[in-house]
């Protein structure tokens, strides 16, 4: 071993020791001191009740399937609408001027209004028109609210991606005789989309959580289901169960997005 | 009538005049080298010829037709004028072969299979047959630049423009790219180069143009311009460039 390796080896062992000790100290503090608080027994019974959790968990997972369904049909539509809005905002042709104005207004409005408000307004407003079944379904209009809000954000990310492609790529493509449209489709967009995959992953994770906002207008998804159990059993544990189910999905997804981002910044350097 | 004729070409960026009334004739099969300090207007002039920059005034005639008329679709002219850039500008998400086939596929609506033999023969000719399936980031700078040349040639252009194509290369890679230019010259390609490679320009060019402040100060065959420059500015530039 070189003296550098020897030194680094010692350093590494030292930092592992310190990290382990401090972690153990924190754990001991939590395990020992939290149960000593006066309300702990009550909290444990109403939030971390094993019996309640076991009883409600299967139904919560059942309800979570609805979250996944709503997510699955919303996400592709968001991607498509977001991309169209991004392209419309940068449209150069004067004939498309109204489209440009419209798409700018679209992103301004839906990024400027809280998601829950959009869900309320669209989710209650449009069925209020007295449309026949199935067009009065809160699933449709709730999903639409999510699609509109998220498309506005996703469009802005796509636009940033388009801007991130170096202008020399456009020059090179134009110099070959390609049209503006072909340059966008074949050269700029593929690179732009690839550049923003990590950011869009984060949007997907946020969407996955915001699906729960639809519970306010009717659909019995996991949050609503947990609320039903709470009232039924006078116990908050179902909410903790719901949180666990969310984390099982979102933590791997977040890690994956971080990994993509790290890989991308490595490639750029 | 020369293959390519520039008549009083004027290009401004805001208040800065970058090309100040440039006149130039490029005969069929000629290699013309533009030399001059950075900022003299060489690159901008090439970008103007390719219509990547709109010109303020003057005409650019290809086979006698003015291609720089405002409002004219630049695509038609760009099909006939290939351009190679300093930083290669290959499309990173495509293999070398796909880079070269993209424009003919889209512009001439040809299928991959129709093009493949033709384009592959270009790779073979320039010694890159075994690199066709590589992505740009798997190639050396010299290889990337040769792929960029092949990509432009795949459109079968009449004229090729080269914008300081060896400036971003490591010194030991410059030779392989300049060899490609010599090969093209032998095959009778009409070429305009902006270059800092004085030795190459001296040996290979048919005509040298010295640019300063957006004007061609002096032009002539290399022997004349390098051995007996008439203008003071040319002398000064060459004495520094050839040191």
GROMACS .gro file of C-alpha atoms in nm:
model
  512
    1UNK     CA    1   0.000   0.000   0.000
    2UNK     CA    2   0.128   0.347  -0.086
    3UNK     CA    3   0.138   0.601   0.195
    4UNK     CA    4  -0.147   0.788   0.026
    5UNK     CA    5  -0.364   0.474   0.025
    6UNK     CA    6  -0.271   0.406   0.385
    7UNK     CA    7  -0.373   0.758   0.482
    8UNK     CA    8  -0.702   0.739   0.293
    9UNK     CA    9  -0.777   0.399   0.442
   10UNK     CA   10  -0.735   0.541   0.794
   11UNK     CA   11  -0.944   0.846   0.705
   12UNK     CA   12  -1.223   0.629   0.573
   13UNK     CA   13  -1.231   0.409   0.883
   14UNK     CA   14  -1.241   0.718   1.101
   15UNK     CA   15  -1.538   0.871   0.918
   16UNK     CA   16  -1.731   0.543   0.923
   17UNK     CA   17  -1.677   0.525   1.301
   18UNK     CA   18  -1.798   0.881   1.354
   19UNK     CA   19  -2.102   0.835   1.132
   20UNK     CA   20  -2.199   0.512   1.306
   21UNK     CA   21  -2.162   0.660   1.654
   22UNK     CA   22  -2.367   0.970   1.580
   23UNK     CA   23  -2.639   0.764   1.412
   24UNK     CA   24  -2.664   0.534   1.714
   25UNK     CA   25  -2.684   0.833   1.948
   26UNK     CA   26  -2.972   0.984   1.751
   27UNK     CA   27  -3.156   0.651   1.737
   28UNK     CA   28  -3.117   0.598   2.111
   29UNK     CA   29  -3.245   0.949   2.176
   30UNK     CA   30  -3.553   0.888   1.964
   31UNK     CA   31  -3.625   0.539   2.100
   32UNK     CA   32  -3.564   0.628   2.462
   33UNK     CA   33  -3.689   0.985   2.489
   34UNK     CA   34  -3.993   0.996   2.263
   35UNK     CA   35  -4.179   0.724   2.459
   36UNK     CA   36  -4.105   0.924   2.774
   37UNK     CA   37  -4.321   1.214   2.652
   38UNK     CA   38  -4.654   1.238   2.837
   39UNK     CA   39  -4.878   1.191   2.530
   40UNK     CA   40  -4.682   0.909   2.369
   41UNK     CA   41  -4.916   0.631   2.471
   42UNK     CA   42  -5.213   0.807   2.315
   43UNK     CA   43  -5.026   0.896   1.998
   44UNK     CA   44  -4.904   0.541   1.962
   45UNK     CA   45  -5.255   0.406   1.993
   46UNK     CA   46  -5.414   0.644   1.746
   47UNK     CA   47  -5.130   0.676   1.486
   48UNK     CA   48  -4.924   0.359   1.512
   49UNK     CA   49  -5.184   0.102   1.593
   50UNK     CA   50  -5.073  -0.235   1.457
   51UNK     CA   51  -5.416  -0.395   1.473
   52UNK     CA   52  -5.580  -0.108   1.284
   53UNK     CA   53  -5.303  -0.106   1.028
   54UNK     CA   54  -5.338  -0.479   0.960
   55UNK     CA   55  -5.712  -0.445   0.926
   56UNK     CA   56  -5.713  -0.147   0.687
   57UNK     CA   57  -5.398  -0.200   0.485
   58UNK     CA   58  -5.544  -0.434   0.217
   59UNK     CA   59  -5.831  -0.193   0.147
   60UNK     CA   60  -5.586   0.098   0.130
   61UNK     CA   61  -5.382  -0.084  -0.131
   62UNK     CA   62  -5.704  -0.157  -0.318
   63UNK     CA   63  -5.785   0.216  -0.315
   64UNK     CA   64  -5.431   0.301  -0.422
   65UNK     CA   65  -5.495   0.116  -0.747
   66UNK     CA   66  -5.735   0.396  -0.835
   67UNK     CA   67  -5.454   0.650  -0.777
   68UNK     CA   68  -5.239   0.450  -1.014
   69UNK     CA   69  -5.512   0.433  -1.277
   70UNK     CA   70  -5.569   0.809  -1.268
   71UNK     CA   71  -5.193   0.861  -1.283
   72UNK     CA   72  -5.155   0.622  -1.574
   73UNK     CA   73  -5.409   0.789  -1.797
   74UNK     CA   74  -5.312   1.143  -1.698
   75UNK     CA   75  -4.933   1.116  -1.742
   76UNK     CA   76  -4.923   1.041  -2.118
   77UNK     CA   77  -5.182   1.312  -2.188
   78UNK     CA   78  -4.976   1.559  -1.984
   79UNK     CA   79  -4.664   1.471  -2.183
   80UNK     CA   80  -4.843   1.523  -2.514
   81UNK     CA   81  -5.027   1.843  -2.417
   82UNK     CA   82  -4.714   1.982  -2.246
   83UNK     CA   83  -4.506   1.928  -2.557
   84UNK     CA   84  -4.770   2.082  -2.784
   85UNK     CA   85  -4.797   2.389  -2.560
   86UNK     CA   86  -4.416   2.423  -2.552
   87UNK     CA   87  -4.402   2.410  -2.933
   88UNK     CA   88  -4.696   2.650  -2.969
   89UNK     CA   89  -4.529   2.905  -2.742
   90UNK     CA   90  -4.229   2.918  -2.973
   91UNK     CA   91  -4.425   2.911  -3.299
   92UNK     CA   92  -4.286   3.170  -3.538
   93UNK     CA   93  -4.543   3.173  -3.818
   94UNK     CA   94  -4.772   3.480  -3.798
   95UNK     CA   95  -5.071   3.257  -3.875
   96UNK     CA   96  -5.006   3.079  -3.548
   97UNK     CA   97  -4.999   3.402  -3.346
   98UNK     CA   98  -5.332   3.329  -3.172
   99UNK     CA   99  -5.201   2.988  -3.074
  100UNK     CA  100  -4.893   3.149  -2.924
  101UNK     CA  101  -5.098   3.393  -2.719
  102UNK     CA  102  -5.330   3.115  -2.610
  103UNK     CA  103  -5.051   2.884  -2.500
  104UNK     CA  104  -4.877   3.165  -2.311
  105UNK     CA  105  -5.202   3.247  -2.131
  106UNK     CA  106  -5.249   2.875  -2.064
  107UNK     CA  107  -4.916   2.836  -1.887
  108UNK     CA  108  -4.961   3.161  -1.696
  109UNK     CA  109  -5.306   3.069  -1.568
  110UNK     CA  110  -5.249   2.707  -1.474
  111UNK     CA  111  -4.915   2.769  -1.311
  112UNK     CA  112  -5.062   3.062  -1.122
  113UNK     CA  113  -5.360   2.884  -0.964
  114UNK     CA  114  -5.325   2.631  -0.679
  115UNK     CA  115  -5.390   2.277  -0.804
  116UNK     CA  116  -5.667   2.223  -0.552
  117UNK     CA  117  -5.850   2.530  -0.682
  118UNK     CA  118  -5.830   2.407  -1.039
  119UNK     CA  119  -5.955   2.067  -0.924
  120UNK     CA  120  -6.251   2.230  -0.748
  121UNK     CA  121  -6.341   2.468  -1.027
  122UNK     CA  122  -6.324   2.212  -1.307
  123UNK     CA  123  -6.428   1.912  -1.099
  124UNK     CA  124  -6.742   2.076  -0.962
  125UNK     CA  125  -6.799   2.334  -1.235
  126UNK     CA  126  -6.819   2.126  -1.547
  127UNK     CA  127  -7.038   1.843  -1.409
  128UNK     CA  128  -7.260   2.127  -1.285
  129UNK     CA  129  -7.353   2.191  -1.647
  130UNK     CA  130  -7.581   1.889  -1.611
  131UNK     CA  131  -7.405   1.670  -1.864
  132UNK     CA  132  -7.541   1.316  -1.913
  133UNK     CA  133  -7.352   1.013  -1.782
  134UNK     CA  134  -7.064   0.936  -1.816
  135UNK     CA  135  -6.977   1.300  -1.886
  136UNK     CA  136  -7.059   1.412  -1.534
  137UNK     CA  137  -6.796   1.184  -1.382
  138UNK     CA  138  -6.555   1.349  -1.139
  139UNK     CA  139  -6.288   1.108  -1.265
  140UNK     CA  140  -6.288   1.272  -1.606
  141UNK     CA  141  -6.297   1.633  -1.488
  142UNK     CA  142  -6.068   1.579  -1.192
  143UNK     CA  143  -5.815   1.418  -1.421
  144UNK     CA  144  -5.858   1.705  -1.665
  145UNK     CA  145  -5.775   1.952  -1.388
  146UNK     CA  146  -5.454   1.763  -1.313
  147UNK     CA  147  -5.371   1.734  -1.683
  148UNK     CA  148  -5.413   2.107  -1.741
  149UNK     CA  149  -5.210   2.211  -1.437
  150UNK     CA  150  -4.928   1.968  -1.495
  151UNK     CA  151  -4.914   2.033  -1.870
  152UNK     CA  152  -4.840   2.397  -1.793
  153UNK     CA  153  -4.538   2.301  -1.582
  154UNK     CA  154  -4.424   2.026  -1.816
  155UNK     CA  155  -4.446   2.266  -2.112
  156UNK     CA  156  -4.213   2.510  -1.939
  157UNK     CA  157  -3.964   2.230  -1.873
  158UNK     CA  158  -3.979   2.123  -2.238
  159UNK     CA  159  -3.916   2.483  -2.340
  160UNK     CA  160  -3.611   2.500  -2.116
  161UNK     CA  161  -3.496   2.176  -2.279
  162UNK     CA  162  -3.538   2.320  -2.628
  163UNK     CA  163  -3.340   2.627  -2.524
  164UNK     CA  164  -3.066   2.403  -2.383
  165UNK     CA  165  -2.981   2.263  -2.727
  166UNK     CA  166  -2.690   2.467  -2.858
  167UNK     CA  167  -2.776   2.697  -3.153
  168UNK     CA  168  -2.488   2.545  -3.349
  169UNK     CA  169  -2.694   2.227  -3.377
  170UNK     CA  170  -2.965   2.425  -3.553
  171UNK     CA  171  -2.711   2.593  -3.781
  172UNK     CA  172  -2.562   2.259  -3.879
  173UNK     CA  173  -2.902   2.108  -3.950
  174UNK     CA  174  -3.021   2.411  -4.149
  175UNK     CA  175  -2.698   2.418  -4.350
  176UNK     CA  176  -2.782   2.067  -4.471
  177UNK     CA  177  -3.102   2.196  -4.628
  178UNK     CA  178  -3.348   2.076  -4.364
  179UNK     CA  179  -3.660   2.286  -4.305
  180UNK     CA  180  -3.726   2.457  -3.969
  181UNK     CA  181  -3.983   2.191  -3.888
  182UNK     CA  182  -3.747   1.905  -3.974
  183UNK     CA  183  -3.471   2.065  -3.767
  184UNK     CA  184  -3.705   2.081  -3.468
  185UNK     CA  185  -3.832   1.726  -3.509
  186UNK     CA  186  -3.512   1.541  -3.597
  187UNK     CA  187  -3.237   1.741  -3.431
  188UNK     CA  188  -3.357   1.974  -3.154
  189UNK     CA  189  -3.646   1.786  -2.992
  190UNK     CA  190  -3.475   1.449  -2.943
  191UNK     CA  191  -3.190   1.622  -2.761
  192UNK     CA  192  -3.422   1.855  -2.570
  193UNK     CA  193  -3.641   1.571  -2.446
  194UNK     CA  194  -3.340   1.372  -2.335
  195UNK     CA  195  -3.201   1.671  -2.148
  196UNK     CA  196  -3.516   1.716  -1.940
  197UNK     CA  197  -3.595   1.353  -1.852
  198UNK     CA  198  -3.476   1.393  -1.489
  199UNK     CA  199  -3.680   1.712  -1.437
  200UNK     CA  200  -3.988   1.549  -1.590
  201UNK     CA  201  -3.940   1.249  -1.361
  202UNK     CA  202  -3.976   1.486  -1.068
  203UNK     CA  203  -4.300   1.616  -1.218
  204UNK     CA  204  -4.429   1.259  -1.242
  205UNK     CA  205  -4.352   1.204  -0.876
  206UNK     CA  206  -4.536   1.523  -0.783
  207UNK     CA  207  -4.831   1.420  -1.000
  208UNK     CA  208  -4.844   1.081  -0.833
  209UNK     CA  209  -4.897   1.255  -0.498
  210UNK     CA  210  -5.136   1.521  -0.628
  211UNK     CA  211  -5.374   1.255  -0.760
  212UNK     CA  212  -5.496   1.248  -0.398
  213UNK     CA  213  -5.641   1.596  -0.444
  214UNK     CA  214  -5.919   1.437  -0.650
  215UNK     CA  215  -6.050   1.291  -0.325
  216UNK     CA  216  -6.201   1.633  -0.256
  217UNK     CA  217  -6.439   1.603  -0.548
  218UNK     CA  218  -6.548   1.243  -0.505
  219UNK     CA  219  -6.328   0.954  -0.617
  220UNK     CA  220  -6.250   0.721  -0.330
  221UNK     CA  221  -5.880   0.694  -0.378
  222UNK     CA  222  -5.633   0.611  -0.103
  223UNK     CA  223  -5.649   0.939   0.091
  224UNK     CA  224  -6.026   0.936   0.093
  225UNK     CA  225  -6.033   0.569   0.185
  226UNK     CA  226  -5.798   0.640   0.476
  227UNK     CA  227  -6.035   0.919   0.583
  228UNK     CA  228  -6.330   0.679   0.576
  229UNK     CA  229  -6.141   0.436   0.801
  230UNK     CA  230  -6.040   0.718   1.032
  231UNK     CA  231  -6.403   0.812   1.091
  232UNK     CA  232  -6.509   0.451   1.118
  233UNK     CA  233  -6.241   0.340   1.367
  234UNK     CA  234  -6.171   0.676   1.529
  235UNK     CA  235  -5.803   0.616   1.458
  236UNK     CA  236  -5.540   0.794   1.250
  237UNK     CA  237  -5.331   0.487   1.168
  238UNK     CA  238  -5.487   0.447   0.820
  239UNK     CA  239  -5.326   0.783   0.724
  240UNK     CA  240  -4.988   0.648   0.829
  241UNK     CA  241  -5.061   0.339   0.622
  242UNK     CA  242  -5.140   0.557   0.323
  243UNK     CA  243  -4.817   0.750   0.374
  244UNK     CA  244  -4.622   0.423   0.379
  245UNK     CA  245  -4.782   0.313   0.052
  246UNK     CA  246  -4.693   0.648  -0.111
  247UNK     CA  247  -4.335   0.626   0.010
  248UNK     CA  248  -4.291   0.274  -0.125
  249UNK     CA  249  -4.362   0.419  -0.471
  250UNK     CA  250  -4.209   0.764  -0.450
  251UNK     CA  251  -3.878   0.688  -0.280
  252UNK     CA  252  -3.749   0.453  -0.553
  253UNK     CA  253  -3.877   0.695  -0.816
  254UNK     CA  254  -3.701   0.988  -0.650
  255UNK     CA  255  -3.379   0.791  -0.620
  256UNK     CA  256  -3.403   0.701  -0.987
  257UNK     CA  257  -3.457   1.064  -1.088
  258UNK     CA  258  -3.157   1.168  -0.879
  259UNK     CA  259  -2.951   0.895  -1.043
  260UNK     CA  260  -3.051   1.017  -1.391
  261UNK     CA  261  -2.965   1.374  -1.297
  262UNK     CA  262  -2.626   1.274  -1.156
  263UNK     CA  263  -2.548   1.070  -1.466
  264UNK     CA  264  -2.642   1.362  -1.686
  265UNK     CA  265  -2.420   1.610  -1.506
  266UNK     CA  266  -2.134   1.356  -1.525
  267UNK     CA  267  -2.185   1.328  -1.901
  268UNK     CA  268  -2.180   1.704  -1.942
  269UNK     CA  269  -1.860   1.758  -1.748
  270UNK     CA  270  -1.959   3.335  -6.516
  271UNK     CA  271  -1.798   3.196  -6.204
  272UNK     CA  272  -1.959   2.914  -6.006
  273UNK     CA  273  -2.005   3.139  -5.704
  274UNK     CA  274  -2.003   3.517  -5.723
  275UNK     CA  275  -2.035   3.760  -5.434
  276UNK     CA  276  -2.127   4.113  -5.528
  277UNK     CA  277  -2.101   4.390  -5.270
  278UNK     CA  278  -2.218   4.168  -4.983
  279UNK     CA  279  -2.300   4.370  -4.672
  280UNK     CA  280  -2.373   4.217  -4.331
  281UNK     CA  281  -2.433   4.409  -4.011
  282UNK     CA  282  -2.493   4.294  -3.653
  283UNK     CA  283  -2.670   4.599  -3.513
  284UNK     CA  284  -2.431   4.886  -3.571
  285UNK     CA  285  -2.130   4.664  -3.632
  286UNK     CA  286  -2.053   4.614  -4.000
  287UNK     CA  287  -1.910   4.263  -4.029
  288UNK     CA  288  -1.900   4.233  -4.408
  289UNK     CA  289  -1.852   4.565  -4.573
  290UNK     CA  290  -1.914   4.523  -4.944
  291UNK     CA  291  -1.744   4.196  -5.030
  292UNK     CA  292  -1.682   4.094  -5.391
  293UNK     CA  293  -1.548   3.750  -5.470
  294UNK     CA  294  -1.546   3.508  -5.763
  295UNK     CA  295  -1.502   3.137  -5.706
  296UNK     CA  296  -1.455   2.937  -6.027
  297UNK     CA  297  -1.578   2.581  -6.063
  298UNK     CA  298  -1.331   2.341  -5.899
  299UNK     CA  299  -1.137   2.618  -5.729
  300UNK     CA  300  -1.022   2.619  -5.369
  301UNK     CA  301  -1.038   2.968  -5.225
  302UNK     CA  302  -0.892   3.037  -4.880
  303UNK     CA  303  -1.005   3.329  -4.666
  304UNK     CA  304  -0.735   3.439  -4.425
  305UNK     CA  305  -0.723   3.718  -4.170
  306UNK     CA  306  -0.731   3.785  -3.798
  307UNK     CA  307  -1.016   3.662  -3.580
  308UNK     CA  308  -1.309   3.899  -3.617
  309UNK     CA  309  -1.216   3.999  -3.972
  310UNK     CA  310  -1.544   3.856  -4.098
  311UNK     CA  311  -1.434   3.523  -4.249
  312UNK     CA  312  -1.680   3.303  -4.062
  313UNK     CA  313  -1.966   3.546  -4.100
  314UNK     CA  314  -1.904   3.563  -4.474
  315UNK     CA  315  -1.928   3.184  -4.499
  316UNK     CA  316  -2.246   3.183  -4.291
  317UNK     CA  317  -2.388   3.448  -4.525
  318UNK     CA  318  -2.309   3.236  -4.832
  319UNK     CA  319  -2.496   2.947  -4.672
  320UNK     CA  320  -2.779   3.192  -4.587
  321UNK     CA  321  -2.749   3.110  -4.217
  322UNK     CA  322  -2.711   3.486  -4.172
  323UNK     CA  323  -2.938   3.717  -4.371
  324UNK     CA  324  -2.737   3.975  -4.564
  325UNK     CA  325  -2.827   4.343  -4.562
  326UNK     CA  326  -2.731   4.414  -4.920
  327UNK     CA  327  -2.555   4.279  -5.226
  328UNK     CA  328  -2.602   3.956  -5.419
  329UNK     CA  329  -2.475   3.601  -5.381
  330UNK     CA  330  -2.489   3.427  -5.718
  331UNK     CA  331  -2.472   3.049  -5.750
  332UNK     CA  332  -2.449   2.950  -6.117
  333UNK     CA  333  -2.566   3.300  -6.203
  334UNK     CA  334  -2.876   3.300  -5.982
  335UNK     CA  335  -2.897   3.532  -5.684
  336UNK     CA  336  -2.975   3.313  -5.382
  337UNK     CA  337  -2.968   3.592  -5.123
  338UNK     CA  338  -3.280   3.776  -5.240
  339UNK     CA  339  -3.475   3.864  -4.923
  340UNK     CA  340  -3.784   3.648  -4.890
  341UNK     CA  341  -3.646   3.365  -5.100
  342UNK     CA  342  -3.660   3.020  -4.942
  343UNK     CA  343  -3.303   2.948  -4.829
  344UNK     CA  344  -3.353   2.571  -4.837
  345UNK     CA  345  -3.310   2.538  -5.213
  346UNK     CA  346  -2.967   2.702  -5.205
  347UNK     CA  347  -2.853   2.517  -4.893
  348UNK     CA  348  -2.909   2.185  -5.068
  349UNK     CA  349  -2.637   2.282  -5.314
  350UNK     CA  350  -2.400   2.445  -5.065
  351UNK     CA  351  -2.252   2.221  -4.797
  352UNK     CA  352  -2.096   2.363  -4.483
  353UNK     CA  353  -1.857   2.225  -4.222
  354UNK     CA  354  -1.807   2.398  -3.886
  355UNK     CA  355  -1.524   2.451  -3.644
  356UNK     CA  356  -1.684   2.246  -3.368
  357UNK     CA  357  -1.811   1.966  -3.595
  358UNK     CA  358  -2.171   2.008  -3.473
  359UNK     CA  359  -2.253   1.643  -3.529
  360UNK     CA  360  -2.591   1.536  -3.396
  361UNK     CA  361  -2.499   1.355  -3.072
  362UNK     CA  362  -2.809   1.134  -3.064
  363UNK     CA  363  -2.735   0.970  -3.401
  364UNK     CA  364  -2.465   0.737  -3.524
  365UNK     CA  365  -2.215   0.866  -3.779
  366UNK     CA  366  -2.411   0.695  -4.057
  367UNK     CA  367  -2.744   0.837  -3.938
  368UNK     CA  368  -2.587   1.183  -3.919
  369UNK     CA  369  -2.491   1.155  -4.284
  370UNK     CA  370  -2.821   1.007  -4.400
  371UNK     CA  371  -3.058   1.243  -4.218
  372UNK     CA  372  -3.059   1.532  -4.466
  373UNK     CA  373  -3.087   1.327  -4.789
  374UNK     CA  374  -3.359   1.119  -4.626
  375UNK     CA  375  -3.564   1.420  -4.528
  376UNK     CA  376  -3.487   1.659  -4.813
  377UNK     CA  377  -3.484   1.414  -5.104
  378UNK     CA  378  -3.734   1.177  -4.939
  379UNK     CA  379  -3.509   0.879  -4.998
  380UNK     CA  380  -3.527   0.564  -4.788
  381UNK     CA  381  -3.243   0.441  -4.572
  382UNK     CA  382  -3.187   0.141  -4.797
  383UNK     CA  383  -3.165   0.358  -5.108
  384UNK     CA  384  -2.905   0.578  -4.943
  385UNK     CA  385  -2.704   0.331  -4.745
  386UNK     CA  386  -2.467   0.207  -5.018
  387UNK     CA  387  -2.407   0.556  -5.147
  388UNK     CA  388  -2.335   0.709  -4.808
  389UNK     CA  389  -2.135   0.408  -4.691
  390UNK     CA  390  -1.909   0.452  -4.994
  391UNK     CA  391  -1.829   0.803  -4.871
  392UNK     CA  392  -1.725   0.660  -4.534
  393UNK     CA  393  -1.507   0.407  -4.712
  394UNK     CA  394  -1.350   0.671  -4.931
  395UNK     CA  395  -1.245   0.876  -4.629
  396UNK     CA  396  -1.126   0.580  -4.425
  397UNK     CA  397  -1.413   0.564  -4.177
  398UNK     CA  398  -1.594   0.251  -4.294
  399UNK     CA  399  -1.544   0.085  -3.954
  400UNK     CA  400  -1.677   0.390  -3.767
  401UNK     CA  401  -2.018   0.430  -3.932
  402UNK     CA  402  -2.210   0.277  -3.643
  403UNK     CA  403  -2.031   0.482  -3.375
  404UNK     CA  404  -2.187   0.777  -3.200
  405UNK     CA  405  -1.999   1.109  -3.219
  406UNK     CA  406  -1.875   1.089  -2.858
  407UNK     CA  407  -1.705   0.761  -2.943
  408UNK     CA  408  -1.494   0.926  -3.215
  409UNK     CA  409  -1.179   1.137  -3.200
  410UNK     CA  410  -1.197   1.502  -3.301
  411UNK     CA  411  -1.039   1.429  -3.638
  412UNK     CA  412  -1.284   1.146  -3.703
  413UNK     CA  413  -1.578   1.362  -3.600
  414UNK     CA  414  -1.473   1.635  -3.837
  415UNK     CA  415  -1.436   1.386  -4.122
  416UNK     CA  416  -1.785   1.257  -4.045
  417UNK     CA  417  -1.909   1.618  -4.057
  418UNK     CA  418  -1.753   1.654  -4.403
  419UNK     CA  419  -1.913   1.327  -4.516
  420UNK     CA  420  -2.247   1.447  -4.379
  421UNK     CA  421  -2.226   1.760  -4.593
  422UNK     CA  422  -2.108   1.562  -4.898
  423UNK     CA  423  -2.399   1.319  -4.867
  424UNK     CA  424  -2.624   1.595  -5.000
  425UNK     CA  425  -2.409   1.599  -5.317
  426UNK     CA  426  -2.346   1.974  -5.297
  427UNK     CA  427  -2.193   2.185  -5.576
  428UNK     CA  428  -1.997   2.404  -5.338
  429UNK     CA  429  -1.848   2.331  -4.996
  430UNK     CA  430  -1.777   2.588  -4.724
  431UNK     CA  431  -1.530   2.511  -4.445
  432UNK     CA  432  -1.526   2.733  -4.138
  433UNK     CA  433  -1.191   2.688  -3.961
  434UNK     CA  434  -1.249   2.318  -3.951
  435UNK     CA  435  -0.912   2.231  -3.794
  436UNK     CA  436  -0.907   2.501  -3.525
  437UNK     CA  437  -1.068   2.283  -3.259
  438UNK     CA  438  -0.844   1.983  -3.327
  439UNK     CA  439  -0.532   1.860  -3.148
  440UNK     CA  440  -0.229   1.934  -3.369
  441UNK     CA  441  -0.167   1.566  -3.452
  442UNK     CA  442  -0.525   1.530  -3.584
  443UNK     CA  443  -0.513   1.828  -3.821
  444UNK     CA  444  -0.337   1.635  -4.098
  445UNK     CA  445  -0.607   1.372  -4.148
  446UNK     CA  446  -0.871   1.641  -4.198
  447UNK     CA  447  -0.658   1.849  -4.437
  448UNK     CA  448  -0.595   1.530  -4.639
  449UNK     CA  449  -0.969   1.504  -4.694
  450UNK     CA  450  -0.969   1.857  -4.835
  451UNK     CA  451  -0.689   1.770  -5.077
  452UNK     CA  452  -0.882   1.463  -5.187
  453UNK     CA  453  -1.190   1.675  -5.252
  454UNK     CA  454  -0.986   1.926  -5.449
  455UNK     CA  455  -0.853   1.649  -5.670
  456UNK     CA  456  -1.209   1.541  -5.736
  457UNK     CA  457  -1.289   1.891  -5.855
  458UNK     CA  458  -1.501   2.017  -5.566
  459UNK     CA  459  -1.554   2.394  -5.550
  460UNK     CA  460  -1.449   2.502  -5.201
  461UNK     CA  461  -1.426   2.813  -4.985
  462UNK     CA  462  -1.226   2.786  -4.661
  463UNK     CA  463  -1.183   3.018  -4.370
  464UNK     CA  464  -0.854   2.904  -4.223
  465UNK     CA  465  -0.559   2.976  -4.000
  466UNK     CA  466  -0.353   2.695  -4.158
  467UNK     CA  467  -0.122   2.919  -4.359
  468UNK     CA  468   0.106   2.641  -4.486
  469UNK     CA  469  -0.190   2.445  -4.611
  470UNK     CA  470  -0.345   2.751  -4.778
  471UNK     CA  471  -0.016   2.830  -4.944
  472UNK     CA  472   0.024   2.480  -5.085
  473UNK     CA  473  -0.332   2.389  -5.175
  474UNK     CA  474  -0.533   2.702  -5.250
  475UNK     CA  475  -0.594   2.841  -5.598
  476UNK     CA  476  -0.670   3.181  -5.456
  477UNK     CA  477  -0.611   3.354  -5.123
  478UNK     CA  478  -0.822   3.641  -4.994
  479UNK     CA  479  -0.699   3.849  -4.704
  480UNK     CA  480  -0.984   3.997  -4.501
  481UNK     CA  481  -0.964   4.286  -4.260
  482UNK     CA  482  -1.251   4.476  -4.099
  483UNK     CA  483  -1.508   4.307  -4.319
  484UNK     CA  484  -1.338   4.377  -4.648
  485UNK     CA  485  -1.118   4.180  -4.884
  486UNK     CA  486  -0.804   4.392  -4.871
  487UNK     CA  487  -0.604   4.180  -5.109
  488UNK     CA  488  -0.652   3.868  -5.315
  489UNK     CA  489  -0.447   3.661  -5.553
  490UNK     CA  490  -0.276   3.328  -5.612
  491UNK     CA  491  -0.085   3.203  -5.305
  492UNK     CA  492   0.265   3.266  -5.449
  493UNK     CA  493   0.181   3.625  -5.510
  494UNK     CA  494   0.001   3.691  -5.183
  495UNK     CA  495   0.247   3.510  -4.960
  496UNK     CA  496   0.569   3.609  -5.138
  497UNK     CA  497   0.488   3.958  -5.255
  498UNK     CA  498   0.196   4.105  -5.063
  499UNK     CA  499   0.111   4.451  -5.189
  500UNK     CA  500  -0.085   4.589  -4.898
  501UNK     CA  501   0.076   4.691  -4.569
  502UNK     CA  502  -0.196   4.521  -4.363
  503UNK     CA  503  -0.140   4.194  -4.550
  504UNK     CA  504   0.233   4.212  -4.487
  505UNK     CA  505   0.180   4.277  -4.118
  506UNK     CA  506  -0.069   3.994  -4.084
  507UNK     CA  507   0.149   3.746  -4.270
  508UNK     CA  508   0.465   3.837  -4.084
  509UNK     CA  509   0.283   3.758  -3.760
  510UNK     CA  510   0.095   3.453  -3.890
  511UNK     CA  511   0.396   3.287  -4.049
  512UNK     CA  512   0.628   3.338  -3.756
   0.00000   0.00000   0.00000
